[in-house]
Coordinates of N, CA and C in Angstrom, one line a residue:
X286 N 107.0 -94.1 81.9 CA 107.4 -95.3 81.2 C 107.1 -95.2 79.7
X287 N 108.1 -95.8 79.1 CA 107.5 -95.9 77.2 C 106.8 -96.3 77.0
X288 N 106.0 -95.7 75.6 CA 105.5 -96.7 75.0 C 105.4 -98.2 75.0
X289 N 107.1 -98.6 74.5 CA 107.2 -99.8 74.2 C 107.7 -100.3 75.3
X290 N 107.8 -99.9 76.4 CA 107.8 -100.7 77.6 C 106.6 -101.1 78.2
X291 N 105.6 -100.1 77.8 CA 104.2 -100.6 78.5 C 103.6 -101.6 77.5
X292 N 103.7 -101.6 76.0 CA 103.4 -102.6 75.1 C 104.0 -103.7 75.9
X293 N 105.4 -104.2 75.8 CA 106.2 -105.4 76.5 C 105.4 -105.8 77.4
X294 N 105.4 -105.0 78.6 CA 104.5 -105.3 80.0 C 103.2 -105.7 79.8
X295 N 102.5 -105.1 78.9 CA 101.2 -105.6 78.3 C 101.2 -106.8 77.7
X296 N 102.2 -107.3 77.2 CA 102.3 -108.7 76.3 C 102.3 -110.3 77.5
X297 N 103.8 -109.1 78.3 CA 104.2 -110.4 79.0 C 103.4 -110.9 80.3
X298 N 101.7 -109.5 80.4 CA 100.9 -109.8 81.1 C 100.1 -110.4 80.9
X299 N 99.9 -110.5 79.3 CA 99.1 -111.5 78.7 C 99.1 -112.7 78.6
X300 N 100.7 -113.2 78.1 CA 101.5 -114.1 77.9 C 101.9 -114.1 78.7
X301 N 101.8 -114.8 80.1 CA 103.2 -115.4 81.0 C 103.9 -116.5 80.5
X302 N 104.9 -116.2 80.6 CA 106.1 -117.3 80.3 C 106.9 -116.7 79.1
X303 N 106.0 -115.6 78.1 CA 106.3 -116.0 76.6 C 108.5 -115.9 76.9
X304 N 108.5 -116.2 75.5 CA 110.1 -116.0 75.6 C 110.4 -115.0 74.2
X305 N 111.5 -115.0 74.7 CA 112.5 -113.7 73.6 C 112.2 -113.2 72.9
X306 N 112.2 -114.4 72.1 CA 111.7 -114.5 70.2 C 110.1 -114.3 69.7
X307 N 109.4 -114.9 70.8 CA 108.1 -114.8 70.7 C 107.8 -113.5 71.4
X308 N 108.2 -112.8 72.3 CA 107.8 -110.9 72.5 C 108.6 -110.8 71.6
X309 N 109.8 -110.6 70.2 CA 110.1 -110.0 69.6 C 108.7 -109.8 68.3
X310 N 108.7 -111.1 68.3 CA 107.4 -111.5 66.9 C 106.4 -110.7 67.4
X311 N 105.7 -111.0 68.7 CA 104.2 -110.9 68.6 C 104.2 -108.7 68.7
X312 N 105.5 -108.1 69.1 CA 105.6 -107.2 69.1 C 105.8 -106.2 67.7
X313 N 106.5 -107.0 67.2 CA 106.8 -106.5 65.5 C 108.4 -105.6 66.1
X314 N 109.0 -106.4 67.1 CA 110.1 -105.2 67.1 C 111.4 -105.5 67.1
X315 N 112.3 -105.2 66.6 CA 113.9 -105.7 66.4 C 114.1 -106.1 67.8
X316 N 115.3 -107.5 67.7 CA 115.5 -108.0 69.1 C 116.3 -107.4 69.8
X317 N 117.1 -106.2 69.1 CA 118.3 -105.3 70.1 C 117.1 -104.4 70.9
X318 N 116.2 -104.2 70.1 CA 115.4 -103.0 70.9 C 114.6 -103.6 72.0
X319 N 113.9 -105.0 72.0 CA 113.6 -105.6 72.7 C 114.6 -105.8 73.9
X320 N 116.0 -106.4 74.1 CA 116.3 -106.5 74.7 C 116.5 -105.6 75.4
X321 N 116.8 -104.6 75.3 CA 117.0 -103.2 75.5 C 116.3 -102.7 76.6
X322 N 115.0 -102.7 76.3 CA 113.7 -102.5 77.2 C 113.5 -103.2 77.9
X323 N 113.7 -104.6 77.7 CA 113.8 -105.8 78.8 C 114.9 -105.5 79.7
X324 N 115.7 -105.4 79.6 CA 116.8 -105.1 80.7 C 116.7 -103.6 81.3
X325 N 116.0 -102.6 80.8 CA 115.1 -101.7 81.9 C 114.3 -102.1 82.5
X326 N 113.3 -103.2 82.1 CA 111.9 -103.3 83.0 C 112.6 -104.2 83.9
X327 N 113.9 -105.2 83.9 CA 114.1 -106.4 84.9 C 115.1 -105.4 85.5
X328 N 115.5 -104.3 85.4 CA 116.6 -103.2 86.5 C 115.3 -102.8 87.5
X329 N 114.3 -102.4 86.8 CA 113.1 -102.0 87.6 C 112.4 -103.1 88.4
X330 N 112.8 -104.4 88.1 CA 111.8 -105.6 89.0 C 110.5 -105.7 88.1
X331 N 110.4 -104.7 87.3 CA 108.6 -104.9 86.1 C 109.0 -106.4 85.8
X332 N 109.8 -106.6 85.1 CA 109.5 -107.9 84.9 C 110.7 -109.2 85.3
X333 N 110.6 -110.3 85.1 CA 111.2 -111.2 86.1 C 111.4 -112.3 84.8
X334 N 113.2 -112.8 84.2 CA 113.2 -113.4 83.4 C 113.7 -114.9 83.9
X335 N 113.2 -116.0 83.3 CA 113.5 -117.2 83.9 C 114.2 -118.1 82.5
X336 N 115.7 -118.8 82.7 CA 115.9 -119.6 81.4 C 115.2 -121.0 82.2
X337 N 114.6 -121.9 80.8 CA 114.0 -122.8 81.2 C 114.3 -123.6 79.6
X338 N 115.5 -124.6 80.1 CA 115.9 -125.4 78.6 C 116.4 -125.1 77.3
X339 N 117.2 -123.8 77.8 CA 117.6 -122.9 76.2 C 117.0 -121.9 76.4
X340 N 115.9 -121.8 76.9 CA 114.9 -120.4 76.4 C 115.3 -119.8 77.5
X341 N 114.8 -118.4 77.7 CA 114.6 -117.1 78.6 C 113.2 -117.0 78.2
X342 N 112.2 -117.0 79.3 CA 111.0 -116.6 79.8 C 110.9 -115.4 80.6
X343 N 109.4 -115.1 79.8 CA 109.4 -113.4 81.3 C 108.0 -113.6 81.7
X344 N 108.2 -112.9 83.1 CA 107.0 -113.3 83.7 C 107.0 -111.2 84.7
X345 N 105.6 -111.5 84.6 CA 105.5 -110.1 85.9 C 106.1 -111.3 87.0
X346 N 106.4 -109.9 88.4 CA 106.9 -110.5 89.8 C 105.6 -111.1 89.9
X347 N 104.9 -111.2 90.0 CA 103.5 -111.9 91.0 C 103.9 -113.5 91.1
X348 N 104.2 -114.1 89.8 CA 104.9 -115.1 89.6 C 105.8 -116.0 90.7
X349 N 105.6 -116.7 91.9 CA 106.4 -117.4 92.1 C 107.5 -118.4 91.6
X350 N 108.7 -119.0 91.7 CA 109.5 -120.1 91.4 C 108.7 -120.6 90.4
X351 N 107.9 -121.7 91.6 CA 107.0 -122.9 91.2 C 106.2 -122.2 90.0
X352 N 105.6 -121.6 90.5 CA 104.7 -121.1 88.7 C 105.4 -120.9 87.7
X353 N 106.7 -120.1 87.4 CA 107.6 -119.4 86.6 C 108.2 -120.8 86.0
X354 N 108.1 -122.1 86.5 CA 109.1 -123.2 86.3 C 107.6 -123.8 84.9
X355 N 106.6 -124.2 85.8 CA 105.0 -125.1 85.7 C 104.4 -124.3 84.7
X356 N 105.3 -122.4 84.6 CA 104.3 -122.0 82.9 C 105.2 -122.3 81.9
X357 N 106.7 -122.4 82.3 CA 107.6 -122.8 80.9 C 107.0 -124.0 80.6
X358 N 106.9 -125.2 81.3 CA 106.6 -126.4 80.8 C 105.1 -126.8 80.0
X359 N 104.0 -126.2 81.0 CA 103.4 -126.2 79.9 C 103.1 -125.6 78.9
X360 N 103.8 -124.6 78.3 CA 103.5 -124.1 76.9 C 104.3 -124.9 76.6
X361 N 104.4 -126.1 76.1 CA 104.6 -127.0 75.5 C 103.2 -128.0 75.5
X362 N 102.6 -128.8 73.8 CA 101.7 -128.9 73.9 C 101.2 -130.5 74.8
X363 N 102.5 -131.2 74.7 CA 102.1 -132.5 75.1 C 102.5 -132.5 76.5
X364 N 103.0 -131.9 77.3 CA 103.3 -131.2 78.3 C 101.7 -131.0 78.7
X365 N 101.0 -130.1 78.1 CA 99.9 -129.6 78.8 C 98.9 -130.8 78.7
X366 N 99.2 -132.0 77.5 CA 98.1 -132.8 77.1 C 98.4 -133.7 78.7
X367 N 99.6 -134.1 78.8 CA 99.4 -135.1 80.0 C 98.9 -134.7 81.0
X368 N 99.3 -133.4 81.6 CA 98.4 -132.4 82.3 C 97.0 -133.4 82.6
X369 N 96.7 -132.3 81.4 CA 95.1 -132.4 81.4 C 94.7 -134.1 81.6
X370 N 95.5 -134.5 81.4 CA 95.0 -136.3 81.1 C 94.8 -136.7 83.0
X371 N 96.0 -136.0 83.7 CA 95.9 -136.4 85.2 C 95.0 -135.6 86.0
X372 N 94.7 -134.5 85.3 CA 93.5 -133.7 86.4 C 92.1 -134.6 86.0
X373 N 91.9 -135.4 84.7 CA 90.7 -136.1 84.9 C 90.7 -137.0 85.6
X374 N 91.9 -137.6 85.8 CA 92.3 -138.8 87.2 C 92.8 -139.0 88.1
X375 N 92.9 -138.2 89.3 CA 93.7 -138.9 90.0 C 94.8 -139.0 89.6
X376 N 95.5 -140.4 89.6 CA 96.5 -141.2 89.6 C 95.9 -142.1 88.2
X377 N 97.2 -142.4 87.4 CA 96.9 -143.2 86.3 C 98.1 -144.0 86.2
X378 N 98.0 -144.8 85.3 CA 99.9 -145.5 84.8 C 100.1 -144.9 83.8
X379 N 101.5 -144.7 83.5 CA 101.9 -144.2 82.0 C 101.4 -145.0 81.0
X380 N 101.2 -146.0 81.1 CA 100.9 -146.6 79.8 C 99.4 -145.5 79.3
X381 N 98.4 -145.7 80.1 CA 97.2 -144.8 80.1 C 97.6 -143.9 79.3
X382 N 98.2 -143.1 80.5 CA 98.2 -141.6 80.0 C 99.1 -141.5 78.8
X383 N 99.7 -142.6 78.4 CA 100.4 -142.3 76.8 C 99.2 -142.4 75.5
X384 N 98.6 -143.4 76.1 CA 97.6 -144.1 74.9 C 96.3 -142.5 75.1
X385 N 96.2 -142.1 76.1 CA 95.4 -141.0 76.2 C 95.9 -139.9 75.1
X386 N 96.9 -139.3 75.5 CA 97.3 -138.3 75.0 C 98.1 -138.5 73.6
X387 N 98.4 -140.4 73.3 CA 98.2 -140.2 71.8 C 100.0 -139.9 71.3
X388 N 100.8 -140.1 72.4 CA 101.9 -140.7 72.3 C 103.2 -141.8 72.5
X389 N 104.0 -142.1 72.1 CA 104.7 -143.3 72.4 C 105.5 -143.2 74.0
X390 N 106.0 -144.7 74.4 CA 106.2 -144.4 75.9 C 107.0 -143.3 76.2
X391 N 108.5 -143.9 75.0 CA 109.4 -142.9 75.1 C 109.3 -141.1 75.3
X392 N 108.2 -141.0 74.2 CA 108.1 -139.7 74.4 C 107.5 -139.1 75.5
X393 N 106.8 -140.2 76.1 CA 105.9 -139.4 77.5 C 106.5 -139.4 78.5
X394 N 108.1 -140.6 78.6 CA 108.9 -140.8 79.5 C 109.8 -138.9 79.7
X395 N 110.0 -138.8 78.2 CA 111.0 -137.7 78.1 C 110.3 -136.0 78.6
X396 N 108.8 -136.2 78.6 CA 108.1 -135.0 79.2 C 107.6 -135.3 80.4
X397 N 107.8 -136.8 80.9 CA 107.4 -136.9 82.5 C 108.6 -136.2 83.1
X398 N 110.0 -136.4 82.4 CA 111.3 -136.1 83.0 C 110.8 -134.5 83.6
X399 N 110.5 -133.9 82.3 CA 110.2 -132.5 82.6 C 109.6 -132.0 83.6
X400 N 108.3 -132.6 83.2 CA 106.9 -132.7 84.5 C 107.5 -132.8 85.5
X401 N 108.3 -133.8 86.1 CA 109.0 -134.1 87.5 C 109.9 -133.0 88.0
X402 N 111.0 -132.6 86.9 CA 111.7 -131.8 87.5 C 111.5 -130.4 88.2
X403 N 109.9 -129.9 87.4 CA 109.5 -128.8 87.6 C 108.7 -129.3 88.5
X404 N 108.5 -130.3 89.5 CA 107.3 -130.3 90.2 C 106.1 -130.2 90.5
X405 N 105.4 -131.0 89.2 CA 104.1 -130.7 88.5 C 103.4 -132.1 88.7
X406 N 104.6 -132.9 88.3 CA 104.3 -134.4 88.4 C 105.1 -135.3 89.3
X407 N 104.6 -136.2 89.9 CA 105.1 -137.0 91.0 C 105.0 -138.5 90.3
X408 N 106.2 -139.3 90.2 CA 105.7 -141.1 90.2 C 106.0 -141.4 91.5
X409 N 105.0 -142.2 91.7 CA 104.4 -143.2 93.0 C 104.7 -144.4 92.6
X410 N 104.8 -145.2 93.6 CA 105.2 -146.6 93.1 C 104.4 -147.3 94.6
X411 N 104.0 -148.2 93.6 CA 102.7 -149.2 94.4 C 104.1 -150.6 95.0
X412 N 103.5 -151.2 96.4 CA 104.1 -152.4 96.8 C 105.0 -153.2 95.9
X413 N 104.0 -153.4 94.2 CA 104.5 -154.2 93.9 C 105.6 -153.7 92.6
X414 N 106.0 -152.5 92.8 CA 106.6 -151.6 92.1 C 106.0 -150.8 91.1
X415 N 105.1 -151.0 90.7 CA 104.0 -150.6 89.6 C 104.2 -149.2 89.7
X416 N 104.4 -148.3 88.9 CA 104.8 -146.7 88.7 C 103.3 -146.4 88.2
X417 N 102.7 -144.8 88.9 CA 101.3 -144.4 88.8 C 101.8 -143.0 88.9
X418 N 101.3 -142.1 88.2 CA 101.1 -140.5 88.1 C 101.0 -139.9 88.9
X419 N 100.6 -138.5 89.3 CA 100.2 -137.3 89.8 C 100.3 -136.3 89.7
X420 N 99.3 -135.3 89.9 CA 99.9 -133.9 89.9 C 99.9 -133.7 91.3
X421 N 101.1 -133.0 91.7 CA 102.0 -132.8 93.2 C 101.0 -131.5 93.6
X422 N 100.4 -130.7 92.6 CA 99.7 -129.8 93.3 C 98.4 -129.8 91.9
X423 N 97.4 -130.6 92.3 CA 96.3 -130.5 91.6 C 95.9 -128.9 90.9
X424 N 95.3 -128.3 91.9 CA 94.2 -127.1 92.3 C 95.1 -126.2 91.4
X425 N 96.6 -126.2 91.8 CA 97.2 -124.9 91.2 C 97.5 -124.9 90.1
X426 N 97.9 -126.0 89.4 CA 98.2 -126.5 88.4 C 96.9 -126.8 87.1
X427 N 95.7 -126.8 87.4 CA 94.6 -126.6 86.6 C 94.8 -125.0 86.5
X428 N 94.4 -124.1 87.4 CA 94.5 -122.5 87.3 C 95.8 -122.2 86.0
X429 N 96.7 -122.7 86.6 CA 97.9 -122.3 85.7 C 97.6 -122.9 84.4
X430 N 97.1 -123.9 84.2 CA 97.0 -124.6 82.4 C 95.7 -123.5 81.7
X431 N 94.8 -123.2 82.7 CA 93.9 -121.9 82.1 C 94.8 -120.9 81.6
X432 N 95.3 -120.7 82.2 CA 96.1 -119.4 81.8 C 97.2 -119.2 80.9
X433 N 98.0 -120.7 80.1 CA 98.6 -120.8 79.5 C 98.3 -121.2 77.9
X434 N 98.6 -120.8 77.3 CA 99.0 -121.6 76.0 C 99.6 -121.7 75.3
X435 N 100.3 -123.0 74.8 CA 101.2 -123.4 74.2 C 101.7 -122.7 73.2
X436 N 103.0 -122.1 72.7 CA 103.2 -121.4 71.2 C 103.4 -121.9 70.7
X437 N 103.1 -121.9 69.5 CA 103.7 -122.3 68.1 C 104.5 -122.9 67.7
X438 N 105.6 -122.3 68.2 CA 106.5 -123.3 67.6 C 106.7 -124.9 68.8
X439 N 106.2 -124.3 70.1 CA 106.3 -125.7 71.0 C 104.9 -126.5 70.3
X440 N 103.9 -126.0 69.8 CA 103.0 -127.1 69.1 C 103.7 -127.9 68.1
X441 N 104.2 -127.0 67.1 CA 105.0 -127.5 65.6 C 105.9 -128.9 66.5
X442 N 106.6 -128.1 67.3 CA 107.5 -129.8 68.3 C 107.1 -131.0 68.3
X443 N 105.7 -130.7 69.1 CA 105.1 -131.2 70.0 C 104.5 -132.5 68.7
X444 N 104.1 -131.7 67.6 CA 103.2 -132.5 66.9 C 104.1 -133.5 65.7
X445 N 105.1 -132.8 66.0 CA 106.3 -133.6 64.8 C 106.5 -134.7 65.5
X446 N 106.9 -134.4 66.8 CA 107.4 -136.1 67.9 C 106.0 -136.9 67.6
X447 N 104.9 -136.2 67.7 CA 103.7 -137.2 67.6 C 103.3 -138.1 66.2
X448 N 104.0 -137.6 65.0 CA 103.8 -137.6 63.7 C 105.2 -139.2 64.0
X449 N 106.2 -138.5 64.2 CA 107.3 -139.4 64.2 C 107.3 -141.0 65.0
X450 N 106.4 -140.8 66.2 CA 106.0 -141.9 66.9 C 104.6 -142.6 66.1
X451 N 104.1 -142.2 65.6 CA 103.2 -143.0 65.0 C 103.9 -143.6 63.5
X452 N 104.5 -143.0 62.9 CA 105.6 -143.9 61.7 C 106.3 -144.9 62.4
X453 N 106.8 -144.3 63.3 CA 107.7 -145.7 64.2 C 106.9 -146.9 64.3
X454 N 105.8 -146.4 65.4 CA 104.8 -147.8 65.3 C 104.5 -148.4 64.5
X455 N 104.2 -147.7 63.1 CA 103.9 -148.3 61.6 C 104.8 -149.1 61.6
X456 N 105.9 -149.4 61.4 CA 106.9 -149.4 60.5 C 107.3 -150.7 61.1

């Protein structure tokens, strides 16, 4: 194997989830050449690419679905913040976990959508319709937030919605 195929494999064993742009950066290498080598290592099975919202993510095979879905989403930062807000509780209400994590409803509404679809987050609804949180798979789902971190430019996102919802409420 090359060089720069074992660099790639090295990266994307570091970084699960990373995407395109970010193995082009963190590798210092033109995106034709990157691609290039990517589409040898995924002819070989080395590596395993998932689109998730626009992007293409790569993961080694070890990677199941459910993981490959739960690492795109949280490298995103507010993504990982509500995360972390439900493994300290149980079950919470959105309003909570908005005022926790320091965002407006809307915006927590639009990453619960996420959280749900990837199957990370569950709403429950009480007798009296009352909507309450969860993570659908606690245990795995902490493991996987160790292992992730958010990039750059999903923080820059992440923190511009949070900048923008606090002018709103100003205003």
């Amino acid at each position: 194997m090359s060089e720069t195929r074992e660099r790639i494999l090295a990266t994307v064993e570091a970084d699960p989830g990373i995407h395109f742009r970010g193995l082009a950066r963190s590798l210092d290498l033109a995106p034709g050449q990157v691609q290039y080598h990517v589409r040898e290592l995924r002819g070989s099975d080395a590596v395993v690419a998932e689109d998730h919202r626009g992007r293409t993510h790569y993961y080694l095979p070890t990677y199941d679905p459910w993981e490959r879905r739960a690492i795109a989403v949280l490298r995103r930062e507010t993504a990982r913040d509500v995360v972390a807000a439900l493994l300290e509780q149980d079950e919470r209400r959105p309003a909570e976990v908005a005022d926790s994590v320091g965002v407006a409803r809307s915006t927590l509404e639009w990453h619960l959508d996420t959280l749900v679809e990837a199957d990370l987050v569950e709403k429950r609804r009480d007798d009296g319709g009352r909507v309450t949180l969860a993570l659908t798979r606690p245990a795995e789902t902490g493991e996987l937030l160790a292992r992730v971190a958010p990039s750059l430019a999903g923080r820059l996102v992440d923190r511009f919605e949070r900048l923008f919802d606090a002018l709103v409420e100003d205003a």
